[in-house]
């Protein structure tokens, strides 16, 4: 059992980001952490994963090997995807699992530098390195970002499989975590974490825009460009505002439906 005990985090002289977080996490079901922008979700995940040190408090029960995906996976590497995954497997002392890329629908070049990969394919490499670590703790920050619908569904299956033996903690702003059956949902607000109800399913929106890349950067950095269309997801409470802004930016709406 991994325990977060009285964890506080403050950056320099700013206000506290975390203010006495207490958590007990273990295998059995994925744990989904929600919270507003700037609430401290990524900070808490880094502390849980061992990539950051709390200002006060402690984390106990962290396993020696942690599978971690940051919110911005550093894919601008010269290594090809397969070589990168083999290298990490050697460091961790585990066998590489090339089948993970296949399950996620990886469609990029495996023997060319990762810097040439699309956002979606780079995200799949990041997920493969985290889920294939043979870790007792898997921490994924926005793992659905940039994934196509098929990969998003596969990720839900992979997380359920991993949670049978490992502690799995994820954040999600796309609404796709609502499909995780049996997941435990938490919310971070005011520097503290509490139990939360499952979120409603996300709304899937497909737009055709004169400058789709600019719209993606403004509306949904995690969105996906495909065939001249911008595919994005929004929480139900935010979908009207997203559509209004898209129309103001000159986009036409091709479809709106459940994610």
Short mmCIF file of C-alpha atoms in Angstrom, two decimals:
data_model
loop_
_atom_site.label_atom_id
_atom_site.label_comp_id
_atom_site.label_asym_id
_atom_site.label_seq_id
_atom_site.Cartn_x
_atom_site.Cartn_y
_atom_site.Cartn_z
CA UNK A 1 0.00 0.00 0.00
CA UNK A 2 1.33 3.42 -0.99
CA UNK A 3 0.57 6.18 1.49
CA UNK A 4 0.71 9.95 1.05
CA UNK A 5 0.86 11.47 4.51
CA UNK A 6 0.38 15.17 5.22
CA UNK A 7 1.99 16.27 1.97
CA UNK A 8 2.44 20.01 1.43
CA UNK A 9 4.05 21.71 -1.54
CA UNK A 10 4.93 25.36 -1.99
CA UNK A 11 7.04 26.93 -4.74
CA UNK A 12 9.33 29.67 -3.43
CA UNK A 13 7.20 32.34 -1.78
CA UNK A 14 3.98 31.54 -3.60
CA UNK A 15 0.79 30.16 -2.08
CA UNK A 16 0.72 26.47 -1.18
CA UNK A 17 -0.12 24.17 -4.07
CA UNK A 18 -0.75 21.18 -1.81
CA UNK A 19 -1.92 21.71 1.75
CA UNK A 20 -1.97 18.49 3.71
CA UNK A 21 -2.77 15.71 1.22
CA UNK A 22 -3.47 12.29 2.74
CA UNK A 23 -4.03 9.29 0.48
CA UNK A 24 -3.86 5.52 0.59
CA UNK A 25 -3.48 3.88 -2.83
CA UNK A 26 -3.23 0.25 -3.81
CA UNK A 27 -3.94 -2.26 -6.59
CA UNK A 28 -7.42 -3.36 -7.52
CA UNK A 29 -8.84 -0.43 -9.49
CA UNK A 30 -7.43 2.58 -11.35
CA UNK A 31 -7.53 5.87 -9.44
CA UNK A 32 -8.52 8.99 -11.39
CA UNK A 33 -7.52 12.39 -10.00
CA UNK A 34 -9.55 15.38 -11.21
CA UNK A 35 -9.11 19.08 -10.50
CA UNK A 36 -9.14 22.46 -12.17
CA UNK A 37 -6.27 23.99 -14.10
CA UNK A 38 -3.50 24.95 -11.70
CA UNK A 39 -4.97 22.92 -8.86
CA UNK A 40 -1.75 20.95 -8.39
CA UNK A 41 -2.59 17.64 -10.04
CA UNK A 42 0.71 17.35 -11.91
CA UNK A 43 2.62 18.39 -8.80
CA UNK A 44 0.96 15.68 -6.74
CA UNK A 45 1.61 13.06 -9.42
CA UNK A 46 5.30 13.99 -9.57
CA UNK A 47 5.55 13.64 -5.80
CA UNK A 48 3.77 10.27 -5.82
CA UNK A 49 6.07 9.05 -8.62
CA UNK A 50 9.18 10.23 -6.75
CA UNK A 51 10.09 12.91 -9.30
CA UNK A 52 9.53 15.79 -6.87
CA UNK A 53 10.02 16.27 -3.15
CA UNK A 54 7.24 17.64 -0.92
CA UNK A 55 7.83 20.73 1.19
CA UNK A 56 6.44 18.77 4.13
CA UNK A 57 4.98 15.31 4.64
CA UNK A 58 6.07 12.03 3.12
CA UNK A 59 5.23 9.21 0.73
CA UNK A 60 5.73 5.64 1.96
CA UNK A 61 5.38 2.29 0.25
CA UNK A 62 6.59 3.46 -3.15
CA UNK A 63 7.97 0.48 -5.12
CA UNK A 64 11.48 0.51 -6.54
CA UNK A 65 10.25 0.70 -10.15
CA UNK A 66 7.67 3.30 -11.17
CA UNK A 67 6.09 3.67 -14.60
CA UNK A 68 5.62 7.41 -15.12
CA UNK A 69 4.22 9.46 -17.99
CA UNK A 70 4.54 13.25 -17.54
CA UNK A 71 1.94 15.60 -18.97
CA UNK A 72 4.46 16.54 -21.68
CA UNK A 73 6.29 13.42 -22.80
CA UNK A 74 9.79 14.40 -24.06
CA UNK A 75 9.54 12.85 -27.51
CA UNK A 76 12.10 15.11 -29.23
CA UNK A 77 14.74 12.39 -29.15
CA UNK A 78 17.10 10.98 -31.75
CA UNK A 79 16.44 7.41 -30.65
CA UNK A 80 13.86 5.42 -32.63
CA UNK A 81 10.84 4.20 -30.68
CA UNK A 82 11.88 0.53 -30.54
CA UNK A 83 15.44 1.37 -29.45
CA UNK A 84 14.11 3.75 -26.80
CA UNK A 85 11.82 1.09 -25.32
CA UNK A 86 14.59 -1.54 -25.36
CA UNK A 87 16.97 0.90 -23.65
CA UNK A 88 14.50 1.64 -20.84
CA UNK A 89 13.75 -2.06 -20.41
CA UNK A 90 17.47 -2.79 -19.93
CA UNK A 91 17.77 -0.03 -17.34
CA UNK A 92 14.78 -1.40 -15.44
CA UNK A 93 15.87 -5.01 -15.75
CA UNK A 94 12.68 -6.14 -17.51
CA UNK A 95 11.87 -7.58 -20.90
CA UNK A 96 10.67 -5.08 -23.52
CA UNK A 97 7.01 -5.42 -24.51
CA UNK A 98 6.82 -4.38 -28.18
CA UNK A 99 3.25 -5.67 -28.27
CA UNK A 100 2.10 -2.63 -26.32
CA UNK A 101 2.75 -0.35 -29.28
CA UNK A 102 0.76 -2.69 -31.51
CA UNK A 103 -2.17 -2.76 -29.10
CA UNK A 104 -2.20 1.04 -28.97
CA UNK A 105 -2.24 1.23 -32.76
CA UNK A 106 1.17 2.83 -33.17
CA UNK A 107 1.46 3.86 -36.82
CA UNK A 108 4.73 5.79 -36.89
CA UNK A 109 8.17 4.73 -38.09
CA UNK A 110 9.86 2.52 -35.51
CA UNK A 111 13.41 2.94 -36.82
CA UNK A 112 13.47 6.69 -37.31
CA UNK A 113 14.09 9.33 -34.61
CA UNK A 114 11.17 9.85 -32.26
CA UNK A 115 11.38 13.57 -32.99
CA UNK A 116 9.63 12.82 -36.29
CA UNK A 117 6.58 11.25 -34.65
CA UNK A 118 3.16 12.84 -34.54
CA UNK A 119 1.80 13.84 -31.14
CA UNK A 120 -0.48 10.82 -31.04
CA UNK A 121 2.26 8.31 -31.89
CA UNK A 122 4.68 9.95 -29.45
CA UNK A 123 2.03 9.64 -26.73
CA UNK A 124 1.72 5.93 -27.51
CA UNK A 125 5.47 5.48 -27.04
CA UNK A 126 5.23 7.31 -23.72
CA UNK A 127 2.42 5.04 -22.61
CA UNK A 128 4.30 1.92 -23.72
CA UNK A 129 7.38 2.88 -21.67
CA UNK A 130 5.25 3.51 -18.58
CA UNK A 131 2.98 0.49 -18.85
CA UNK A 132 5.80 -1.84 -19.89
CA UNK A 133 8.05 -1.00 -16.96
CA UNK A 134 7.07 -4.02 -14.87
CA UNK A 135 6.24 -1.47 -12.19
CA UNK A 136 4.23 -1.80 -9.01
CA UNK A 137 3.19 1.84 -9.39
CA UNK A 138 1.99 3.45 -12.63
CA UNK A 139 1.47 7.22 -12.68
CA UNK A 140 0.09 8.75 -15.89
CA UNK A 141 -0.50 12.49 -16.31
CA UNK A 142 -3.17 13.08 -19.00
CA UNK A 143 -2.59 9.73 -20.75
CA UNK A 144 -5.50 10.20 -23.21
CA UNK A 145 -4.07 13.42 -24.64
CA UNK A 146 -3.72 13.17 -28.42
CA UNK A 147 -5.02 9.61 -28.71
CA UNK A 148 -7.42 8.49 -31.42
CA UNK A 149 -10.68 6.82 -30.39
CA UNK A 150 -9.41 3.25 -30.84
CA UNK A 151 -6.26 3.89 -28.80
CA UNK A 152 -8.32 5.61 -26.10
CA UNK A 153 -10.50 2.53 -25.72
CA UNK A 154 -7.44 0.28 -25.68
CA UNK A 155 -5.85 2.42 -22.98
CA UNK A 156 -8.89 1.90 -20.75
CA UNK A 157 -8.41 -1.87 -21.14
CA UNK A 158 -4.68 -1.62 -20.43
CA UNK A 159 -5.26 0.40 -17.27
CA UNK A 160 -7.79 -2.11 -15.98
CA UNK A 161 -5.32 -4.94 -16.66
CA UNK A 162 -2.46 -3.09 -14.97
CA UNK A 163 -4.55 -2.22 -11.91
CA UNK A 164 -5.08 -5.91 -11.17
CA UNK A 165 -1.49 -6.08 -9.91
CA UNK A 166 -0.18 -2.50 -9.71
CA UNK A 167 -1.27 0.79 -8.20
CA UNK A 168 -2.51 3.00 -11.05
CA UNK A 169 -2.99 6.76 -10.67
CA UNK A 170 -4.02 8.94 -13.61
CA UNK A 171 -5.31 12.43 -14.38
CA UNK A 172 -7.68 13.20 -17.22
CA UNK A 173 -9.31 16.34 -18.60
CA UNK A 174 -10.74 14.71 -21.73
CA UNK A 175 -13.60 12.93 -19.93
CA UNK A 176 -12.49 9.57 -21.27
CA UNK A 177 -11.69 8.30 -17.78
CA UNK A 178 -15.45 8.07 -17.27
CA UNK A 179 -15.25 4.80 -19.22
CA UNK A 180 -12.98 3.18 -16.64
CA UNK A 181 -15.26 0.69 -14.95
CA UNK A 182 -14.86 0.39 -11.21
CA UNK A 183 -12.37 3.26 -11.02
CA UNK A 184 -11.95 5.27 -7.85
CA UNK A 185 -12.41 8.99 -8.47
CA UNK A 186 -10.72 11.74 -6.46
CA UNK A 187 -10.74 15.52 -6.74
CA UNK A 188 -7.97 17.96 -5.79
CA UNK A 189 -9.24 21.39 -4.71
CA UNK A 190 -7.85 23.94 -2.29
CA UNK A 191 -4.69 21.88 -1.90
CA UNK A 192 -6.54 18.85 -0.53
CA UNK A 193 -7.85 15.61 -2.02
CA UNK A 194 -11.27 14.11 -1.45
CA UNK A 195 -13.47 11.40 -2.92
CA UNK A 196 -15.53 12.45 -5.95
CA UNK A 197 -18.34 10.99 -8.09
CA UNK A 198 -17.47 9.65 -11.55
CA UNK A 199 -17.49 12.42 -14.18
CA UNK A 200 -20.04 12.44 -17.01
CA UNK A 201 -18.76 11.13 -20.36
CA UNK A 202 -16.93 13.62 -22.54
CA UNK A 203 -18.36 15.20 -25.67
CA UNK A 204 -16.54 14.38 -28.92
CA UNK A 205 -16.38 17.31 -31.36
CA UNK A 206 -15.14 17.25 -34.95
CA UNK A 207 -14.36 20.60 -36.58
CA UNK A 208 -13.19 21.75 -39.98
CA UNK A 209 -11.22 24.98 -39.63
CA UNK A 210 -9.32 27.29 -42.00
CA UNK A 211 -6.32 27.13 -39.64
CA UNK A 212 -6.88 23.94 -37.68
CA UNK A 213 -3.47 23.96 -36.01
CA UNK A 214 -4.01 27.44 -34.58
CA UNK A 215 -7.46 26.43 -33.32
CA UNK A 216 -6.04 23.27 -31.78
CA UNK A 217 -3.41 25.25 -29.88
CA UNK A 218 -6.05 27.65 -28.58
CA UNK A 219 -8.93 25.30 -27.83
CA UNK A 220 -7.48 21.86 -27.22
CA UNK A 221 -3.71 21.24 -27.26
CA UNK A 222 -4.53 17.57 -26.75
CA UNK A 223 -6.74 17.53 -29.86
CA UNK A 224 -5.91 15.49 -32.93
CA UNK A 225 -5.62 16.62 -36.55
CA UNK A 226 -6.67 14.02 -39.09
CA UNK A 227 -7.66 14.42 -42.71
CA UNK A 228 -7.99 18.18 -42.37
CA UNK A 229 -10.34 17.83 -39.42
CA UNK A 230 -9.75 18.70 -35.78
CA UNK A 231 -10.95 16.02 -33.35
CA UNK A 232 -11.25 17.10 -29.73
CA UNK A 233 -13.00 16.23 -26.50
CA UNK A 234 -14.63 18.53 -23.98
CA UNK A 235 -16.36 18.11 -20.66
CA UNK A 236 -20.14 18.49 -21.06
CA UNK A 237 -20.13 21.72 -19.04
CA UNK A 238 -17.50 23.21 -21.38
CA UNK A 239 -18.75 21.97 -24.76
CA UNK A 240 -21.00 24.97 -25.53
CA UNK A 241 -18.16 27.42 -24.87
CA UNK A 242 -15.79 25.35 -27.04
CA UNK A 243 -18.27 25.29 -29.92
CA UNK A 244 -18.97 29.03 -29.62
CA UNK A 245 -15.25 29.85 -29.73
CA UNK A 246 -14.71 27.48 -32.67
CA UNK A 247 -17.43 29.23 -34.67
CA UNK A 248 -15.90 32.61 -33.85
CA UNK A 249 -12.60 31.32 -35.23
CA UNK A 250 -14.24 30.43 -38.53
CA UNK A 251 -14.66 26.70 -38.00
CA UNK A 252 -17.60 24.61 -39.15
CA UNK A 253 -18.93 21.85 -36.91
CA UNK A 254 -19.04 18.43 -38.56
CA UNK A 255 -20.25 16.36 -35.62
CA UNK A 256 -20.94 16.45 -31.89
CA UNK A 257 -21.59 13.30 -29.89
CA UNK A 258 -20.55 11.15 -26.94
CA UNK A 259 -16.85 10.34 -26.74
#
